[in-house]
Short mmCIF file of C-alpha atoms in Angstrom, two decimals:
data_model
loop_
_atom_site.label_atom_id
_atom_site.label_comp_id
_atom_site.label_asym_id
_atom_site.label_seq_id
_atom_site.Cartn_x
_atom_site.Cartn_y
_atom_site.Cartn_z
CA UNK A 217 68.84 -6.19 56.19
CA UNK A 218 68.67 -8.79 58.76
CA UNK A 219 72.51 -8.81 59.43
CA UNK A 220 72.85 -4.67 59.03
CA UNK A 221 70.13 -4.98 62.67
CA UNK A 222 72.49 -7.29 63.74
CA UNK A 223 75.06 -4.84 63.49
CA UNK A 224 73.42 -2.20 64.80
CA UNK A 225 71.75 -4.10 68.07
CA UNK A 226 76.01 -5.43 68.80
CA UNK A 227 77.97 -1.32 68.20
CA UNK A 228 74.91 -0.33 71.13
CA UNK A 229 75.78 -3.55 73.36
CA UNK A 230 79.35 -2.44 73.09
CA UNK A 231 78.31 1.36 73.59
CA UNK A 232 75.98 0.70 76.83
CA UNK A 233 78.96 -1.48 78.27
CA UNK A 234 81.96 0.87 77.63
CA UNK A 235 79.44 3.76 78.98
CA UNK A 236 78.95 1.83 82.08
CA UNK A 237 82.50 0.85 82.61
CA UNK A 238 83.15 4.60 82.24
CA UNK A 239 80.60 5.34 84.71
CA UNK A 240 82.01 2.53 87.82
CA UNK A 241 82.63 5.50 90.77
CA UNK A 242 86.35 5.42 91.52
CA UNK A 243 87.55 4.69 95.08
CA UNK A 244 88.93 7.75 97.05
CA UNK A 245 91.90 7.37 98.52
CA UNK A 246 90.28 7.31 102.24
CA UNK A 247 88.71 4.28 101.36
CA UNK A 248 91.40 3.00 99.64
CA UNK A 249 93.96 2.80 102.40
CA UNK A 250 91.22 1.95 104.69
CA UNK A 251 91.14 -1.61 102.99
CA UNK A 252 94.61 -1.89 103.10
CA UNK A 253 94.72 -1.52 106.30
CA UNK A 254 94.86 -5.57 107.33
CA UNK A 255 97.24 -6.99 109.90
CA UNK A 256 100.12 -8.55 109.06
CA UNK A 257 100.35 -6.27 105.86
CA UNK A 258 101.89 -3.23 105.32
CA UNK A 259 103.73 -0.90 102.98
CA UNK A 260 107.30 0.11 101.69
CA UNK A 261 108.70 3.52 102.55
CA UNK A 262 111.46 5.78 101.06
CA UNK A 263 111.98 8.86 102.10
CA UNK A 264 114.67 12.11 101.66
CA UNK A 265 114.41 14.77 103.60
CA UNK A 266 116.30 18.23 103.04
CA UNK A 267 117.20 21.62 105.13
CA UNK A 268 118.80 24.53 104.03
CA UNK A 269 119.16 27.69 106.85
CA UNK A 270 119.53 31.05 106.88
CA UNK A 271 122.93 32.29 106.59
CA UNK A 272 124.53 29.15 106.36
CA UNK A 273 125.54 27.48 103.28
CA UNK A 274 125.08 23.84 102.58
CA UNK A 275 122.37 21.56 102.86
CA UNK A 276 121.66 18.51 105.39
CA UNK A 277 119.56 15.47 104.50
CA UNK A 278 117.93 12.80 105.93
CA UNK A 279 117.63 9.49 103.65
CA UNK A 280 115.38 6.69 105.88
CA UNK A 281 114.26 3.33 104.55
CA UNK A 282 112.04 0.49 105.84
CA UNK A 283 108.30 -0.73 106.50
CA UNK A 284 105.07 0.35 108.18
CA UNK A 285 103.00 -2.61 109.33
CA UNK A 286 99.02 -2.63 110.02
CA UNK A 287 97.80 -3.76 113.32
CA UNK A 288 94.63 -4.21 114.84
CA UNK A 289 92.37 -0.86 115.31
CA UNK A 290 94.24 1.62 112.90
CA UNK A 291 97.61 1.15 114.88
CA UNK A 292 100.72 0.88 112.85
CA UNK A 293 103.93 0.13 113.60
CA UNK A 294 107.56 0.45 111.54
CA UNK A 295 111.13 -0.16 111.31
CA UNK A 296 112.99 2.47 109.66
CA UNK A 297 116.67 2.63 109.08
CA UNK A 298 118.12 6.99 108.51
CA UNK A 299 121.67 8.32 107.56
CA UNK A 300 122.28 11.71 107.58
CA UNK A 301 124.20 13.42 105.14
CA UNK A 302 125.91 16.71 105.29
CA UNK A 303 126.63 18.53 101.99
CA UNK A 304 130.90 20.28 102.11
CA UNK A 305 130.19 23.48 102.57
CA UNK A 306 127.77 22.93 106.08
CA UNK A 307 130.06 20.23 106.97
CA UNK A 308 133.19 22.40 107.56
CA UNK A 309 130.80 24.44 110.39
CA UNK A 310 130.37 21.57 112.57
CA UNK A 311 132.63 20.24 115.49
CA UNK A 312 134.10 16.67 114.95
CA UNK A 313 131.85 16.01 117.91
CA UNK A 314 129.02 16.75 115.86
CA UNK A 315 130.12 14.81 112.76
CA UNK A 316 130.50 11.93 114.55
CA UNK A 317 126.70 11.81 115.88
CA UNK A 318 125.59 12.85 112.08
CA UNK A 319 127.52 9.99 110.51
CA UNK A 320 126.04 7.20 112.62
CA UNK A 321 122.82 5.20 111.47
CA UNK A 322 119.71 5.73 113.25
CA UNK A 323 117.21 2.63 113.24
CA UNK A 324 113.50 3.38 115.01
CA UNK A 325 111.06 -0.20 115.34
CA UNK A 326 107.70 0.91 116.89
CA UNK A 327 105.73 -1.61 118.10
CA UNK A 328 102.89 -0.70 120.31
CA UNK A 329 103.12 2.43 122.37
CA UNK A 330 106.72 2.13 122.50
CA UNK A 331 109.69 2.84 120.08
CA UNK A 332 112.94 1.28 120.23
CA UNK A 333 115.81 3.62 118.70
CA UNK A 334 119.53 2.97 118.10
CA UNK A 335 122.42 5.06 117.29
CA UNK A 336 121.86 8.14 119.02
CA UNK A 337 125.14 7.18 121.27
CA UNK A 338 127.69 7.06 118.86
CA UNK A 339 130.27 5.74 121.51
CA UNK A 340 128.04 2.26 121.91
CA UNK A 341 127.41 1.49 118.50
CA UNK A 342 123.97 0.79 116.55
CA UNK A 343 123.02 -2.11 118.56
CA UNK A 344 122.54 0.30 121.74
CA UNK A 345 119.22 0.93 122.15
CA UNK A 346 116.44 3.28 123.63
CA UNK A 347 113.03 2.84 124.72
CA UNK A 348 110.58 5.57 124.30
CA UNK A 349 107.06 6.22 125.44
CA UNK A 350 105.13 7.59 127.69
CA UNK A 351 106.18 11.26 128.74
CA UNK A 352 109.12 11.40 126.39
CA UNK A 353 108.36 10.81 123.19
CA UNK A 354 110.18 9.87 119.85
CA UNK A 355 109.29 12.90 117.31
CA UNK A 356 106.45 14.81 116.95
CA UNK A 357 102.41 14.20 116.88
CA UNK A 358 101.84 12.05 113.33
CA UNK A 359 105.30 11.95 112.94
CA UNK A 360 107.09 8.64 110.99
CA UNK A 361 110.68 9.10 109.76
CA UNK A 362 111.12 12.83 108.92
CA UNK A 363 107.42 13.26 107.97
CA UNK A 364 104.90 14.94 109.55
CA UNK A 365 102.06 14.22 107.37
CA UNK A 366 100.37 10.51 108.04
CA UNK A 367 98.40 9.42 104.79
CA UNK A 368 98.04 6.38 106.20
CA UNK A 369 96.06 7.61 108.89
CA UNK A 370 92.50 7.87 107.46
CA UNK A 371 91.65 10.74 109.80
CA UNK A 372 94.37 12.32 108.19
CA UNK A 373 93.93 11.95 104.99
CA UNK A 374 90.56 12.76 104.82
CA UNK A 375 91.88 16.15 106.13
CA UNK A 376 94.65 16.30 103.66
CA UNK A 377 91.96 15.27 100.45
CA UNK A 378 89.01 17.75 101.73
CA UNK A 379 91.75 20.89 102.07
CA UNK A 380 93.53 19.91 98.47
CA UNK A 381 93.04 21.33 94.94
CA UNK A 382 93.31 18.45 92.50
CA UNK A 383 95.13 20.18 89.38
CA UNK A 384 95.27 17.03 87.47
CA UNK A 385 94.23 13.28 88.20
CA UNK A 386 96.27 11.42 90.74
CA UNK A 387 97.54 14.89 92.30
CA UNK A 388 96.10 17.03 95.69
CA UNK A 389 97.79 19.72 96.65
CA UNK A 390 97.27 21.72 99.65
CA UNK A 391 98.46 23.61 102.76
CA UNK A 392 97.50 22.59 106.66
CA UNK A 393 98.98 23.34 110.03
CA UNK A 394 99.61 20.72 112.47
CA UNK A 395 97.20 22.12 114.82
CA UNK A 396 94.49 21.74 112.36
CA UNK A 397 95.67 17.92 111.70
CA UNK A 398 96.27 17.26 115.85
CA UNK A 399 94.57 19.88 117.94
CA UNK A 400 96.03 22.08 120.15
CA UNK A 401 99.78 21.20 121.13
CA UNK A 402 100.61 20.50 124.48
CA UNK A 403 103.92 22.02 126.45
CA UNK A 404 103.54 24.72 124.14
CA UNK A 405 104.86 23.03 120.93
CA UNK A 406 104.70 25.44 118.02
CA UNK A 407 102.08 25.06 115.04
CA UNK A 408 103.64 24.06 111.64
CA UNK A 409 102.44 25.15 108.56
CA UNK A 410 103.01 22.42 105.65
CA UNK A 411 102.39 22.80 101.74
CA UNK A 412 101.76 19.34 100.46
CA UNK A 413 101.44 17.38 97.11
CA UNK A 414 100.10 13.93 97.04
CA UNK A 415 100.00 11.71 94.13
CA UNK A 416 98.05 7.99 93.93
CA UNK A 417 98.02 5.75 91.75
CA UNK A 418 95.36 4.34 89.92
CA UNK A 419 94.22 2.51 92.44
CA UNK A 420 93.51 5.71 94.60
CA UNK A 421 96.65 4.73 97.05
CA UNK A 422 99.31 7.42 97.85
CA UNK A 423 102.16 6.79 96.21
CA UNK A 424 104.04 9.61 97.13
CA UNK A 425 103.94 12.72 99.45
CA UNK A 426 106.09 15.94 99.08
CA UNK A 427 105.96 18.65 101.89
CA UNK A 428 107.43 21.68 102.78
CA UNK A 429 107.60 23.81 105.64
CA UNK A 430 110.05 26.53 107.45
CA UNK A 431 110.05 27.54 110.78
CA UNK A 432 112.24 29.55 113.47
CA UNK A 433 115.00 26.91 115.25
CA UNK A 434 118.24 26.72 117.21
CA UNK A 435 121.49 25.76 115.91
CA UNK A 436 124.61 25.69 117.17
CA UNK A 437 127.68 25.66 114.90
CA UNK A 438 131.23 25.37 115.40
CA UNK A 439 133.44 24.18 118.40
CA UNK A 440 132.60 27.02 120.79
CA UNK A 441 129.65 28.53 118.94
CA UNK A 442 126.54 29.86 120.47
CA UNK A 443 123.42 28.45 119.72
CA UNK A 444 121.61 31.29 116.97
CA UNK A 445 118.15 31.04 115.48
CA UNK A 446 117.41 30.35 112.07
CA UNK A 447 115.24 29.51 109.17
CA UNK A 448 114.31 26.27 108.65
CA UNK A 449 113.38 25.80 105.37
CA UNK A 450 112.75 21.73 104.75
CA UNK A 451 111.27 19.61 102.32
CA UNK A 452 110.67 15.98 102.97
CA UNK A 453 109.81 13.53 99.87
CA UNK A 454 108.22 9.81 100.94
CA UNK A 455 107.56 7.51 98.54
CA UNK A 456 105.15 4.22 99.25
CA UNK A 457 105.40 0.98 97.39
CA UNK A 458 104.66 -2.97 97.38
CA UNK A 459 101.52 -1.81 99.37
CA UNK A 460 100.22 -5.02 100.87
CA UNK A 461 103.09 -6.92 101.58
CA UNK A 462 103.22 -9.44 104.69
CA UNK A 463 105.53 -6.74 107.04
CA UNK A 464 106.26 -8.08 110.57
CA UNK A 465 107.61 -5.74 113.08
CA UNK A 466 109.43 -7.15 115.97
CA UNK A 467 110.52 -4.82 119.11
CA UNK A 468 114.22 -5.67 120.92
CA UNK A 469 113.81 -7.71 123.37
CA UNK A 470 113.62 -5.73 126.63
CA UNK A 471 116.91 -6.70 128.43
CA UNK A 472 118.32 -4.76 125.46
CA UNK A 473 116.46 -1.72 125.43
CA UNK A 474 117.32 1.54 128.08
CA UNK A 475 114.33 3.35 128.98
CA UNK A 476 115.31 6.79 127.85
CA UNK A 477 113.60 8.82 130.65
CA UNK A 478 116.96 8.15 132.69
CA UNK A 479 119.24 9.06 129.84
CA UNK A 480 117.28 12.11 128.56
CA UNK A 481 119.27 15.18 129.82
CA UNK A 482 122.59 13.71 129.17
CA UNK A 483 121.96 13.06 125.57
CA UNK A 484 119.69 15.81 123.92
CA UNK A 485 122.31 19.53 124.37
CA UNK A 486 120.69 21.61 121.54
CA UNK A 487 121.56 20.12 118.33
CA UNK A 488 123.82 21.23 114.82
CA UNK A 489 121.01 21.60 112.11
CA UNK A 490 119.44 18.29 110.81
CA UNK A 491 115.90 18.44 108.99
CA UNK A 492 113.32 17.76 111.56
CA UNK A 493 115.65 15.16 113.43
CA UNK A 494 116.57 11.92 111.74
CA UNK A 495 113.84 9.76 111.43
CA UNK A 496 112.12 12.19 114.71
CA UNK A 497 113.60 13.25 117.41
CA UNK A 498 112.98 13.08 121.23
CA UNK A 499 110.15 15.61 122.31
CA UNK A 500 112.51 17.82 124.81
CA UNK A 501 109.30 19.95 125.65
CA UNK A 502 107.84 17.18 127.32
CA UNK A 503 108.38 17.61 131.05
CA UNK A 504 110.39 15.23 133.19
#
């Protein structure tokens, strides 16, 4: 009798415990990247990004590798490295000209308010590079690579998470314009509308991030073709690993960098379709 309340008193030990492990509250993702958010740490990024447009067959993709580092105060910076890739059918409407630019690899290092980018002169090489900041800009407002979502932004993600429908665990999915992630867009930038699904992992950190969105653009196509508008239609797919590794960005050191202010209207004539630039591209609405 003696052993049988044994027993019993040890299978309602175990019961309380497991009940209380099942009921430990499980970190949200906000909180989650929030602690990984130490200097001199950082996470992994992979990303493709793909466009398809109206009336013209073929697609064009962006593949862009590299690190984000965490600074001080929520700042991050990166070094991403993009290709583009053209599919045959959209590359036999593009000038060699065009080509060219396409085939060259972009690399973007951020550090501070200022990015460094290379390979957007084809003639000079990938070790020519630009400085960007203050009035012109490298890509949009929360843009890193060809996204335009920031989960590592907490700000953002806490946007993202309260506007999502979670149909399974480890999975929000949503819709959100960038005026309703950034405010009100200066020099008359147009307001995207994204769908978005974001999956974590157990540990409540994103793991990957799919979004879509199409809007109205100029492309020009051909040797002597005049710049049409299309359909945008692009999807962009990031994947985050190794979050927590040591990542240390380091800039170009200035004697190599142009500041792109005095280069801007000789470089940017409107552009052959690529999915929201390669790894960003320079904000022409900016004045100058």
């Amino acid at each position: 009798m003696r052993r049988l309340a044994i027993a019993v008193a040890a299978s309602a030990t175990v019961i309380v415990a497991a009940g209380s492990a099942q009921a430990a509250p499980v970190p949200s993702p906000v909180k989650s990247v929030k602690a990984q958010l130490v200097p001199g740490r950082g996470v992994l990024i992979s990303e493709t990004a793909r466009a398809t447009y109206t009336g013209i067959k073929g697609t064009f993709s962006v593949k862009t590798t590299g690190s984000v580092g965490f600074g001080r105060a929520g700042n991050t910076d990166y070094d991403l490295v993009s290709r583009s890739q053209v599919s045959p059918e959209a590359e036999k409407l593009l000038s060699e000209e065009d080509l060219e630019r396409l085939r060259v690899t972009v690399r973007a290092i951020k550090v501070g308010r200022h990015t460094y980018v290379s390979g957007l002169r084809p003639d000079r090489g990938t070790d020519d590079w630009l400085r960007f900041g203050g009035d012109v800009t490298w890509g949009e407002k929360g843009q890193r690579g060809s996204q335009l979502l920031d989960v590592l932004n907490p700000t953002v993600l806490k946007k993202l998470i309260a506007k999502a429908v979670s149909p399974r665990p480890g999975e929000y999915q949503g819709t959100i314009t960038t005026r309703e992630l950034y405010g009100e867009r200066p020099w008359g930038l147009e307001a995207r509308k994204l769908s978005y699904r974001l999956f974590v992992d157990a540990d409540q950190l994103p793991v990957r991030l799919v979004t879509e969105t199409s809007q109205k653009t100029t492309v020009n196509l051909g040797e002597k073709g005049k710049p049409v508008r299309r359909t945008e239609h692009a999807v962009v797919d990031t994947r985050y690993r190794a979050w927590g590794t040591r990542v240390t960005i380091t800039a170009p050191s200035e004697s190599e960098a142009v500041t792109s202010e005095n280069l801007f209207a000789q470089l940017f004539t409107p552009l052959s379709p690529v999915p929201i630039g390669p790894a960003g591209t320079p904000d022409a609405n900016r004045p100058r």
